[in-house]
Coordinates of C-alpha atoms and ligand atoms in Angstrom, one line a residue:
M483 CA -43.6 33.8 -73.4
K484 CA -42.4 30.1 -73.5
P485 CA -43.6 27.1 -70.9
S486 CA -41.4 25.6 -69.5
E487 CA -41.7 21.9 -70.6
P488 CA -42.4 18.7 -68.3
T489 CA -39.4 16.6 -67.4
L490 CA -39.1 13.1 -68.8
T491 CA -37.3 10.6 -66.5
A492 CA -37.1 6.4 -67.1
V493 CA -38.4 4.4 -63.6
A494 CA -38.5 0.5 -62.8
K495 CA -38.2 0.5 -59.1
E496 CA -40.5 -0.6 -56.9
L497 CA -43.5 1.6 -56.5
K498 CA -43.5 2.7 -52.5
K499 CA -39.2 4.0 -53.5
I500 CA -41.6 6.2 -56.0
P501 CA -42.8 9.2 -54.1
S502 CA -45.2 11.0 -56.0
D503 CA -48.6 13.2 -56.4
A504 CA -50.8 9.8 -58.6
L505 CA -49.2 6.6 -60.1
V506 CA -51.2 5.7 -63.0
I507 CA -52.8 2.5 -64.6
G508 CA -54.6 1.3 -67.4
V509 CA -57.2 0.1 -67.7
G510 CA -58.7 -1.5 -71.4
K511 CA -61.9 -1.6 -72.5
G512 CA -62.7 -5.6 -73.4
Q513 CA -64.9 -8.4 -74.4
D514 CA -66.7 -8.7 -71.2
G515 CA -66.0 -5.7 -69.3
P516 CA -62.8 -3.5 -67.7
V517 CA -59.3 -5.5 -67.7
L518 CA -56.3 -3.7 -65.3
L519 CA -53.6 -3.9 -67.5
D520 CA -50.0 -5.1 -66.8
S521 CA -48.9 -3.0 -64.2
P522 CA -45.5 -2.7 -61.4
L523 CA -48.7 -3.0 -58.4
P524 CA -48.1 -5.8 -56.1
A525 CA -50.4 -9.4 -56.9
K526 CA -52.9 -9.6 -55.2
A527 CA -53.7 -5.3 -54.8
A528 CA -53.8 -5.3 -58.9
R529 CA -56.0 -8.2 -58.5
A530 CA -58.3 -6.4 -55.6
L531 CA -58.2 -3.6 -57.9
G532 CA -59.4 -5.5 -61.0
D533 CA -62.7 -6.5 -59.9
S534 CA -63.7 -3.7 -58.1
L535 CA -63.7 -2.4 -61.8
Q536 CA -66.9 -2.7 -62.7
V537 CA -68.4 -1.5 -59.4
L538 CA -66.6 2.0 -60.0
G539 CA -67.7 2.1 -62.8
V540 CA -64.7 2.7 -64.8
T541 CA -65.6 1.1 -68.3
G542 CA -62.2 1.4 -70.5
A543 CA -62.7 3.7 -72.4
A544 CA -60.8 6.4 -73.8
D545 CA -60.4 9.4 -72.6
D546 CA -61.7 8.2 -69.2
V547 CA -60.1 9.2 -65.9
R548 CA -60.9 8.7 -62.6
R549 CA -59.2 9.4 -59.6
L550 CA -58.8 7.0 -56.7
A551 CA -57.9 7.2 -52.9
A552 CA -53.9 5.9 -52.9
L553 CA -52.9 2.6 -53.0
P554 CA -51.2 0.7 -49.7
D555 CA -47.4 -0.2 -50.7
T556 CA -47.2 2.7 -53.0
G557 CA -45.2 6.1 -52.8
S558 CA -47.7 8.2 -54.3
E559 CA -50.5 10.3 -53.0
S560 CA -53.4 9.3 -55.4
L561 CA -54.0 6.1 -57.6
V562 CA -55.6 7.7 -61.0
L563 CA -56.8 4.9 -64.3
V564 CA -57.2 5.8 -67.5
G565 CA -59.1 4.2 -70.0
V566 CA -57.4 3.1 -73.0
G567 CA -59.8 1.6 -75.1
P568 CA -60.9 -1.7 -76.8
V569 CA -57.8 -4.3 -76.4
T570 CA -56.7 -7.3 -77.6
P571 CA -56.4 -10.4 -74.6
G572 CA -52.5 -11.7 -75.5
T573 CA -50.9 -8.8 -77.9
A574 CA -49.2 -6.0 -76.8
V575 CA -50.7 -2.0 -76.6
P576 CA -50.8 0.1 -79.5
A577 CA -48.0 2.3 -79.0
E578 CA -50.1 5.2 -80.5
T579 CA -53.0 3.5 -77.7
L580 CA -49.9 4.2 -74.8
R581 CA -49.2 7.7 -76.6
R582 CA -52.6 8.2 -76.0
A583 CA -53.6 6.7 -72.9
A584 CA -50.3 8.9 -71.4
G585 CA -51.4 12.1 -72.9
A586 CA -55.3 11.5 -71.5
A587 CA -53.9 10.9 -67.7
V588 CA -51.6 13.7 -67.7
R589 CA -54.1 16.4 -69.3
Q590 CA -56.7 15.2 -66.7
L591 CA -54.2 15.3 -64.4
K592 CA -53.1 19.2 -64.4
G593 CA -52.3 21.0 -60.8
L594 CA -49.9 18.3 -60.2
E595 CA -46.2 18.4 -59.6
T596 CA -45.3 14.6 -60.6
V597 CA -47.0 11.3 -61.9
V598 CA -46.2 8.1 -62.3
L599 CA -47.1 6.6 -65.0
A600 CA -47.5 3.0 -64.9
L601 CA -48.7 1.3 -68.8
P602 CA -47.6 -1.7 -69.8
A603 CA -44.7 -0.4 -71.4
P604 CA -42.1 -3.2 -71.2
G605 CA -39.7 -1.9 -74.4
V606 CA -38.5 1.1 -75.3
A607 CA -40.2 1.7 -77.8
D608 CA -42.9 1.8 -75.9
A609 CA -42.1 4.0 -73.3
T610 CA -40.9 5.9 -75.1
A611 CA -44.4 6.5 -76.5
V612 CA -45.4 6.9 -73.1
A613 CA -42.9 9.7 -72.7
E614 CA -44.3 10.9 -75.9
G615 CA -47.9 11.2 -75.1
A616 CA -47.0 12.2 -71.6
A617 CA -45.3 15.8 -72.4
L618 CA -48.0 16.6 -76.1
G619 CA -51.1 16.0 -72.7
A620 CA -48.8 18.9 -70.0
Y621 CA -49.6 21.5 -72.1
A622 CA -51.8 24.5 -70.9
Y623 CA -51.7 27.7 -73.6
D624 CA -51.9 30.0 -71.1
G625 CA -52.6 32.9 -73.8
Y626 CA -53.2 36.6 -72.9
R627 CA -55.5 36.3 -69.8
S628 CA -54.6 39.5 -67.5
G629 CA -55.6 37.4 -63.8
L630 CA -57.8 40.1 -62.9
G631 CA -61.3 39.5 -61.2
A632 CA -63.5 41.8 -62.4
D633 CA -63.3 44.2 -59.8
G634 CA -60.0 45.2 -61.9
R635 CA -58.4 43.6 -58.9
P636 CA -56.1 40.8 -59.6
A637 CA -57.6 37.3 -58.5
P638 CA -56.6 34.1 -56.9
R639 CA -54.9 32.0 -58.9
K640 CA -55.9 28.1 -59.3
D641 CA -52.7 26.6 -59.7
D642 CA -53.6 24.4 -63.4
G643 CA -50.7 24.5 -64.9
P644 CA -49.1 21.3 -66.6
V645 CA -47.3 18.8 -64.9
R646 CA -43.7 19.0 -64.1
T647 CA -42.3 16.6 -64.2
I648 CA -43.3 12.9 -65.2
L649 CA -41.8 9.2 -64.2
V650 CA -42.2 6.1 -67.6
H651 CA -42.3 3.5 -65.2
T652 CA -40.9 0.7 -67.1
A653 CA -39.2 -2.6 -67.0
A654 CA -36.7 -1.2 -70.1
A655 CA -34.7 1.3 -67.2
Q656 CA -32.7 -0.8 -65.0
D657 CA -32.4 1.3 -62.8
G658 CA -29.6 3.3 -62.8
A659 CA -28.4 1.0 -66.0
Q660 CA -30.3 2.3 -68.3
D661 CA -30.0 2.1 -72.2
A662 CA -28.2 4.1 -74.6
A663 CA -31.7 3.5 -76.8
L664 CA -34.1 4.7 -73.7
T665 CA -32.0 7.5 -72.9
A666 CA -31.8 8.6 -76.6
G667 CA -35.7 8.0 -76.5
L668 CA -36.6 10.3 -73.7
A669 CA -34.7 12.7 -75.3
R670 CA -36.1 12.6 -78.6
A671 CA -39.5 12.7 -77.3
A672 CA -38.2 16.0 -75.5
V673 CA -37.4 17.6 -78.6
L674 CA -40.1 16.5 -80.1
A675 CA -43.3 17.7 -77.9
K676 CA -41.5 20.4 -77.0
N677 CA -41.3 21.5 -80.8
V678 CA -45.6 20.5 -81.2
N679 CA -46.2 22.4 -77.9
A680 CA -44.0 25.7 -79.6
T681 CA -46.8 25.1 -82.8
R682 CA -50.1 24.7 -81.0
T683 CA -48.7 28.3 -79.0
L684 CA -48.0 29.7 -82.2
V685 CA -51.0 28.6 -84.2
N686 CA -52.9 30.0 -80.6
Q687 CA -51.8 33.3 -80.9
P688 CA -54.7 35.9 -81.6
P689 CA -53.7 37.1 -84.7
S690 CA -53.7 40.7 -83.2
H691 CA -50.1 40.0 -81.8
L692 CA -49.4 37.3 -84.8
Y693 CA -48.8 39.1 -88.1
P694 CA -46.1 38.2 -90.3
E695 CA -43.6 40.8 -89.0
S696 CA -43.9 38.9 -85.3
F697 CA -44.1 35.8 -86.7
A698 CA -40.6 36.3 -88.2
Q699 CA -39.3 38.3 -84.6
A700 CA -40.9 34.7 -83.1
A701 CA -39.4 32.5 -85.4
R702 CA -35.9 34.4 -84.4
D703 CA -36.7 34.1 -80.6
L704 CA -36.8 30.2 -81.4
A705 CA -34.4 29.3 -82.8
K706 CA -31.9 31.4 -80.6
G707 CA -29.2 29.1 -79.2
L708 CA -28.9 26.2 -82.1
P709 CA -27.1 26.2 -85.7
V710 CA -29.8 27.2 -87.8
K711 CA -29.9 30.8 -90.0
V712 CA -32.9 32.5 -90.3
T713 CA -33.5 34.9 -92.9
V714 CA -36.5 37.4 -92.9
M715 CA -37.4 39.2 -96.4
D716 CA -39.1 42.1 -95.8
E717 CA -41.6 43.6 -98.2
K718 CA -39.0 45.6 -100.3
K719 CA -37.0 42.7 -100.3
L720 CA -40.1 40.9 -102.0
E721 CA -40.9 43.2 -103.9
R722 CA -37.1 43.6 -105.4
D723 CA -36.9 39.5 -106.1
G724 CA -40.2 39.6 -107.0
Y725 CA -41.9 37.4 -105.0
G726 CA -45.8 38.1 -106.4
G727 CA -47.6 35.6 -104.9
I728 CA -47.0 36.9 -101.3
L729 CA -47.2 40.0 -102.4
G730 CA -50.5 40.2 -103.7
V731 CA -51.9 38.5 -100.6
G732 CA -50.5 40.7 -98.1
K733 CA -50.9 43.9 -100.0
G734 CA -54.6 44.5 -98.3
S735 CA -53.2 44.0 -95.0
S736 CA -51.7 47.5 -93.0
R737 CA -49.2 44.5 -91.9
P738 CA -46.6 43.9 -94.4
P739 CA -45.7 39.6 -95.3
R740 CA -42.7 38.3 -94.3
L741 CA -41.0 35.2 -96.7
V742 CA -38.9 33.6 -93.9
K743 CA -35.9 31.4 -94.5
V744 CA -34.7 28.8 -91.8
E745 CA -31.9 26.3 -92.5
Y746 CA -30.0 24.0 -90.9
A747 CA -27.5 22.4 -92.8
P748 CA -25.1 20.5 -90.8
A749 CA -21.0 19.9 -92.5
K750 CA -21.8 15.5 -92.6
S751 CA -25.1 16.2 -94.1
K752 CA -26.2 13.5 -96.3
V753 CA -29.7 15.2 -97.9
H754 CA -31.6 18.7 -98.6
L755 CA -35.1 18.6 -98.0
A756 CA -37.0 21.6 -98.7
L757 CA -40.7 22.4 -96.5
V758 CA -42.6 24.9 -97.7
G759 CA -45.2 25.8 -95.0
K760 CA -48.5 28.4 -95.4
G761 CA -48.3 30.7 -92.8
I762 CA -51.9 33.2 -93.1
T763 CA -52.2 34.6 -89.9
F764 CA -55.2 35.2 -90.5
D765 CA -57.2 35.3 -94.0
S766 CA -60.8 37.1 -94.2
G767 CA -61.1 35.9 -97.1
G768 CA -60.0 39.8 -98.2
L769 CA -62.5 41.2 -100.7
S770 CA -64.1 37.3 -101.4
L771 CA -65.0 38.1 -97.2
K772 CA -65.6 35.0 -95.6
P773 CA -68.3 35.1 -93.9
A774 CA -68.7 36.0 -90.0
A775 CA -68.7 32.2 -89.1
S776 CA -66.3 31.0 -91.4
M777 CA -64.2 33.4 -90.3
Q778 CA -64.1 32.5 -86.9
T779 CA -61.3 30.3 -85.7
M780 CA -59.3 31.6 -89.0
K781 CA -56.1 32.6 -86.6
L782 CA -55.0 29.0 -87.3
D783 CA -54.1 29.3 -90.7
M784 CA -50.0 29.5 -90.0
A785 CA -50.1 26.1 -88.9
G786 CA -48.1 25.7 -92.2
A787 CA -45.7 27.3 -91.3
A788 CA -45.7 27.0 -87.8
V789 CA -45.0 22.9 -88.2
V790 CA -42.3 23.9 -90.7
L791 CA -40.5 26.2 -88.6
N792 CA -40.7 23.3 -85.4
T793 CA -40.1 20.5 -87.8
V794 CA -36.5 22.4 -88.7
L795 CA -35.7 23.5 -85.6
A796 CA -37.0 19.6 -84.2
V797 CA -34.2 18.2 -86.7
A798 CA -31.2 20.7 -85.8
E799 CA -32.0 20.2 -82.2
L800 CA -31.6 16.4 -82.4
G801 CA -28.7 17.2 -84.2
L802 CA -29.9 15.3 -87.3
A803 CA -27.5 14.3 -90.1
A804 CA -30.3 15.7 -92.2
K805 CA -30.0 19.5 -94.6
V806 CA -33.2 20.8 -93.9
T807 CA -34.4 24.0 -95.5
A808 CA -38.2 25.8 -94.1
W809 CA -39.2 28.5 -95.9
L810 CA -42.6 30.6 -94.3
C811 CA -44.8 32.8 -96.5
L812 CA -45.7 34.5 -94.5
A813 CA -48.9 36.8 -94.7
E814 CA -52.2 38.8 -93.5
N815 CA -55.3 38.0 -95.7
M816 CA -57.1 41.2 -95.8
P817 CA -59.8 43.0 -97.8
S818 CA -58.5 47.0 -98.1
G819 CA -59.1 49.4 -100.7
T820 CA -55.1 48.4 -101.5
A821 CA -56.1 44.4 -101.7
Q822 CA -56.0 42.6 -104.5
R823 CA -59.2 42.2 -106.4
P824 CA -60.5 38.8 -108.1
E825 CA -59.3 38.7 -111.9
D826 CA -56.0 40.9 -111.0
V827 CA -53.5 38.7 -112.4
L828 CA -50.1 38.9 -110.3
T829 CA -46.6 37.8 -111.3
T830 CA -45.4 34.4 -109.1
Y831 CA -41.1 33.7 -108.1
G832 CA -39.6 32.9 -111.2
G833 CA -42.2 34.4 -113.9
R834 CA -45.7 32.8 -114.4
T835 CA -48.6 35.0 -114.1
V836 CA -51.4 33.8 -112.0
E837 CA -55.4 35.1 -112.4
V838 CA -56.4 35.9 -109.2
L839 CA -60.7 35.0 -109.4
N840 CA -60.8 34.4 -106.2
T841 CA -59.0 36.4 -103.1
D842 CA -59.9 34.1 -100.0
A843 CA -57.8 31.0 -102.8
E844 CA -55.0 32.2 -100.9
G845 CA -52.9 30.0 -99.7
R846 CA -51.6 28.4 -102.9
L847 CA -50.6 32.2 -104.0
V848 CA -48.5 32.6 -101.6
L849 CA -47.1 28.8 -101.9
A850 CA -46.4 29.2 -105.5
D851 CA -43.7 32.0 -104.8
G852 CA -41.8 29.3 -101.4
L853 CA -42.3 26.6 -103.9
A854 CA -40.5 28.6 -106.8
A855 CA -37.9 29.5 -104.4
A856 CA -37.3 26.3 -102.5
S857 CA -37.1 24.5 -105.9
E858 CA -33.9 26.4 -106.6
E859 CA -32.1 24.9 -104.3
H860 CA -33.0 21.7 -105.9
P861 CA -33.2 19.8 -103.1
D862 CA -33.7 15.7 -103.0
A863 CA -38.1 16.7 -101.9
I864 CA -39.7 20.0 -101.0
I865 CA -43.1 18.7 -99.0
D866 CA -45.3 21.6 -98.3
I867 CA -47.6 21.6 -95.6
A868 CA -50.4 24.1 -95.4
T869 CA -54.4 24.5 -93.6
L870 CA -55.5 24.5 -97.4
T871 CA -59.1 24.0 -97.9
G872 CA -62.2 24.3 -96.9
A873 CA -61.9 20.8 -99.0
Q874 CA -60.2 18.2 -97.0
M875 CA -62.4 18.6 -93.7
I876 CA -65.1 17.4 -96.5
A877 CA -62.8 14.4 -97.8
L878 CA -61.2 13.4 -95.1
G879 CA -62.7 15.4 -91.3
N880 CA -61.3 17.0 -88.4
R881 CA -58.7 14.5 -88.2
T882 CA -57.1 12.7 -90.6
S883 CA -55.2 15.0 -92.6
G884 CA -54.5 14.7 -96.7
V885 CA -51.3 13.8 -98.5
M886 CA -51.3 14.2 -102.5
G887 CA -47.6 14.5 -105.0
D888 CA -45.1 12.3 -105.9
D889 CA -46.0 8.6 -105.6
G890 CA -42.5 8.4 -103.7
V891 CA -43.1 11.5 -101.7
R892 CA -46.7 10.5 -100.7
D893 CA -46.0 6.8 -99.8
A894 CA -43.3 8.0 -97.6
V895 CA -45.0 10.7 -95.5
K896 CA -48.0 8.0 -95.0
A897 CA -45.8 5.8 -93.6
A898 CA -43.9 8.4 -91.8
A899 CA -47.5 9.7 -90.0
D900 CA -48.4 6.1 -89.2
R901 CA -44.6 5.4 -87.4
A902 CA -45.5 8.6 -85.6
G903 CA -48.9 8.9 -85.3
E904 CA -51.0 10.7 -87.2
S905 CA -53.7 10.1 -89.6
F906 CA -52.9 11.1 -93.2
W907 CA -54.3 9.6 -96.1
P908 CA -53.5 9.2 -100.0
M909 CA -55.2 11.1 -101.8
P910 CA -54.5 11.1 -106.3
L911 CA -53.8 14.2 -108.5
P912 CA -56.3 13.7 -111.2
E913 CA -55.6 15.0 -114.8
E914 CA -58.5 16.1 -115.7
L915 CA -58.8 18.7 -112.7
R916 CA -55.8 20.6 -115.1
P917 CA -57.5 22.5 -117.6
S918 CA -60.4 23.3 -114.2
L919 CA -58.0 26.0 -113.3
D920 CA -56.9 26.9 -117.4
S921 CA -57.2 31.6 -117.2
Q922 CA -58.2 33.5 -120.6
V923 CA -56.0 36.4 -118.9
A924 CA -52.8 34.4 -117.6
D925 CA -50.4 30.9 -116.8
I926 CA -53.1 30.0 -115.0
A927 CA -56.6 30.9 -112.1
N928 CA -56.4 30.4 -108.7
I929 CA -59.5 28.1 -107.9
G930 CA -61.1 25.5 -110.6
E931 CA -63.2 22.6 -110.0
R932 CA -64.8 22.6 -106.5
F933 CA -65.6 19.3 -105.7
G934 CA -62.2 18.0 -104.5
G935 CA -61.2 20.8 -103.8
M936 CA -58.8 19.5 -101.6
M937 CA -57.1 17.4 -105.5
T938 CA -58.0 20.4 -107.5
A939 CA -55.2 23.0 -104.6
A940 CA -53.1 20.1 -105.4
V941 CA -53.3 20.4 -108.7
F942 CA -52.5 24.1 -109.1
L943 CA -49.5 23.6 -106.3
R944 CA -47.1 21.2 -108.3
E945 CA -47.5 23.4 -111.4
F946 CA -44.6 25.7 -109.4
V947 CA -42.2 22.1 -108.1
G948 CA -39.5 23.2 -110.5
S949 CA -36.6 19.9 -111.6
T950 CA -32.4 19.4 -111.5
D951 CA -31.6 17.8 -114.7
G952 CA -34.4 17.8 -116.2
E953 CA -36.1 16.3 -113.4
K954 CA -39.2 17.4 -111.1
I955 CA -38.1 17.5 -108.0
P956 CA -40.0 15.2 -106.2
W957 CA -43.0 16.9 -103.9
A958 CA -45.7 16.0 -101.8
H959 CA -48.4 18.6 -100.2
L960 CA -50.2 17.9 -96.9
D961 CA -53.0 19.8 -96.2
I962 CA -54.3 19.9 -92.2
A963 CA -57.1 22.9 -92.5
G964 CA -59.3 20.1 -90.0
P965 CA -56.5 18.3 -88.0
A966 CA -54.5 22.1 -87.6
F967 CA -57.0 22.5 -84.9
N968 CA -59.6 20.9 -82.9
E969 CA -63.1 23.4 -82.5
G970 CA -63.9 20.1 -79.9
S971 CA -63.3 18.6 -77.0
P972 CA -59.5 17.3 -75.7
Y973 CA -58.0 13.7 -76.5
G974 CA -56.1 12.0 -75.5
Y975 CA -52.8 14.2 -76.0
T976 CA -54.5 16.8 -78.5
P977 CA -55.7 20.0 -76.9
K978 CA -58.6 22.1 -77.5
A979 CA -57.2 24.5 -80.0
G980 CA -54.5 24.4 -82.1
T981 CA -53.0 20.8 -82.5
G982 CA -49.3 21.4 -83.3
V983 CA -50.1 18.2 -86.3
G984 CA -47.6 17.7 -89.0
V985 CA -44.1 18.0 -86.7
R986 CA -44.2 14.4 -86.1
T987 CA -44.9 13.5 -88.9
L988 CA -42.2 15.4 -91.2
L989 CA -39.4 14.5 -88.2
A990 CA -40.4 11.4 -88.9
Y991 CA -40.1 11.9 -92.6
V992 CA -36.9 13.6 -92.4
E993 CA -35.4 10.3 -90.0
D994 CA -36.9 8.3 -92.6
V995 CA -34.8 9.5 -95.4
L996 CA -31.4 9.4 -93.8
G997 CA -32.5 5.7 -92.9
R998 CA -32.4 4.7 -96.2
A999 CA -29.5 6.8 -97.4
S1000 CA -27.3 5.5 -94.9
Ligands
LIG1494 N1 -57.5 28.8 -95.3 C1 -58.4 28.4 -96.2 C2 -59.2 27.2 -96.0 C3 -59.5 26.7 -94.6 C4 -61.1 26.6 -94.1 C5 -58.7 26.3 -93.3 C6 -61.4 25.7 -93.2 C7 -59.1 25.6 -92.7 C8 -60.0 25.3 -91.8 C9 -57.9 29.3 -97.3 O1 -57.6 29.9 -97.3 C10 -59.5 29.2 -97.8 O2 -60.9 29.8 -97.8 N2 -60.0 28.0 -99.2 C11 -61.0 28.1 -100.4 C12 -61.1 28.3 -101.2 C13 -61.7 28.0 -101.8 C14 -61.9 29.5 -102.1 C15 -61.0 27.1 -104.0 C16 -61.6 27.2 -99.1 O3 -61.5 25.9 -99.1 O4 -63.1 27.7 -99.1
LIG1495 MN1 -58.8 31.5 -97.8
LIG1496 ZN1 -56.4 31.2 -96.0

């Protein structure tokens, strides 16, 4: 079930010539109360509206959306005021603020068909940010609601689907003569949003329906029509080739693991990047069973794999000149008579052994195989992304992801995240954590120092990154445990549940690497 994405169009016409269901205008939170932001409204109307904000009780706080009667001389059925949060007079509204405001408005206007966003977006970059936020806000997960009422008969459906047609009002669109940069920016925004939204939907799939085999099939389905090659390795192939990490984690489940390789290799590629994603379709903890409350939301544990899949698909659809290979490490972590035990030793891909002291530290085991396999192709850099540790949430909270690794890649990821509008923060890889992972019986143990557990996990992963001509392949690890899934209320363009975090950063990273290579 693939929901269709909204269309994004830039317009510069007079408002009265643009028919729509809603016209969205921004309100900022100024020093002395709410301020109406720049808009194409006729000056008189804008002044009257600005003067009445206070009486209307509009504050300009982010996510505050008010729907009012239409203003005369606009082609819209209604007027919508969206708060953008604090603004500094005389300075441009930052891109991420525009994204969030557009997202908040579109998200809260579900059920409408056509929405005009008249936020202060004079330039191409601003207009593109508005388009991105709007398309990200136009998301809905339908799930598996039957549509049947309590009486077992079809219940009348309320029409609250996402906005279908998004018109971005911007001076950058000179009526018809849109410049190439704007057209390209909108096209990129559409591809980006489609792939972020597809990531969200995969994360939101219940584990009854999404398991390694069905995830692999979803990868094939999503890749249809794109110039990418999808290779699915089943449990027999994994056994033959020695993928002991993925197999060990998958052993307890009746639904066998998979390793999926998704390659985009354009003829003119200048760089090769490998992306490795943790794809635990459900993390019960295994025999080191999680308490019931911690198990809830553990369908999210495949978010990293969904991110790397959709990043390659976005790169392919945009036709970027980078070779990108994604490795989806898919397994279901379950307790059973066939499950791996604490104290088991497994042999990861390439031959290194791991003592499994806690079966709930399973992400690093599947990633060990993925990192080793990715290394064999000697890419220019490897980035892995995973909902790896609860410690990430302790350290950085629910909205900021951690990035660790070699200085160069780590800093490049941080810079890409800033440009993309995602919150990542660099964390160190303290050397003193390594001895805590020493094992009496194997090369390394899968758990170590608990304090700074996000970094301990990263220090473990580092061991499985290979070399090219004696030099370690540049690598970074992204821990998105908290940010991958929004357990709270929606905000900005971020819905409840799966957020799709990581796709925008990784796409921006690929673009940045290409920019530096040319
Ligand atoms: N999937 C979890 C991490 C997680 C926790 C993600 C909460 C999102 C929200 C991971 O597999 C896990 O269980 N990690 C353990 C590691 C520990 C046993 C060293 C953890 O963080 O408790
Ligand atoms: Mn776990
Ligand atoms: Zn996990």
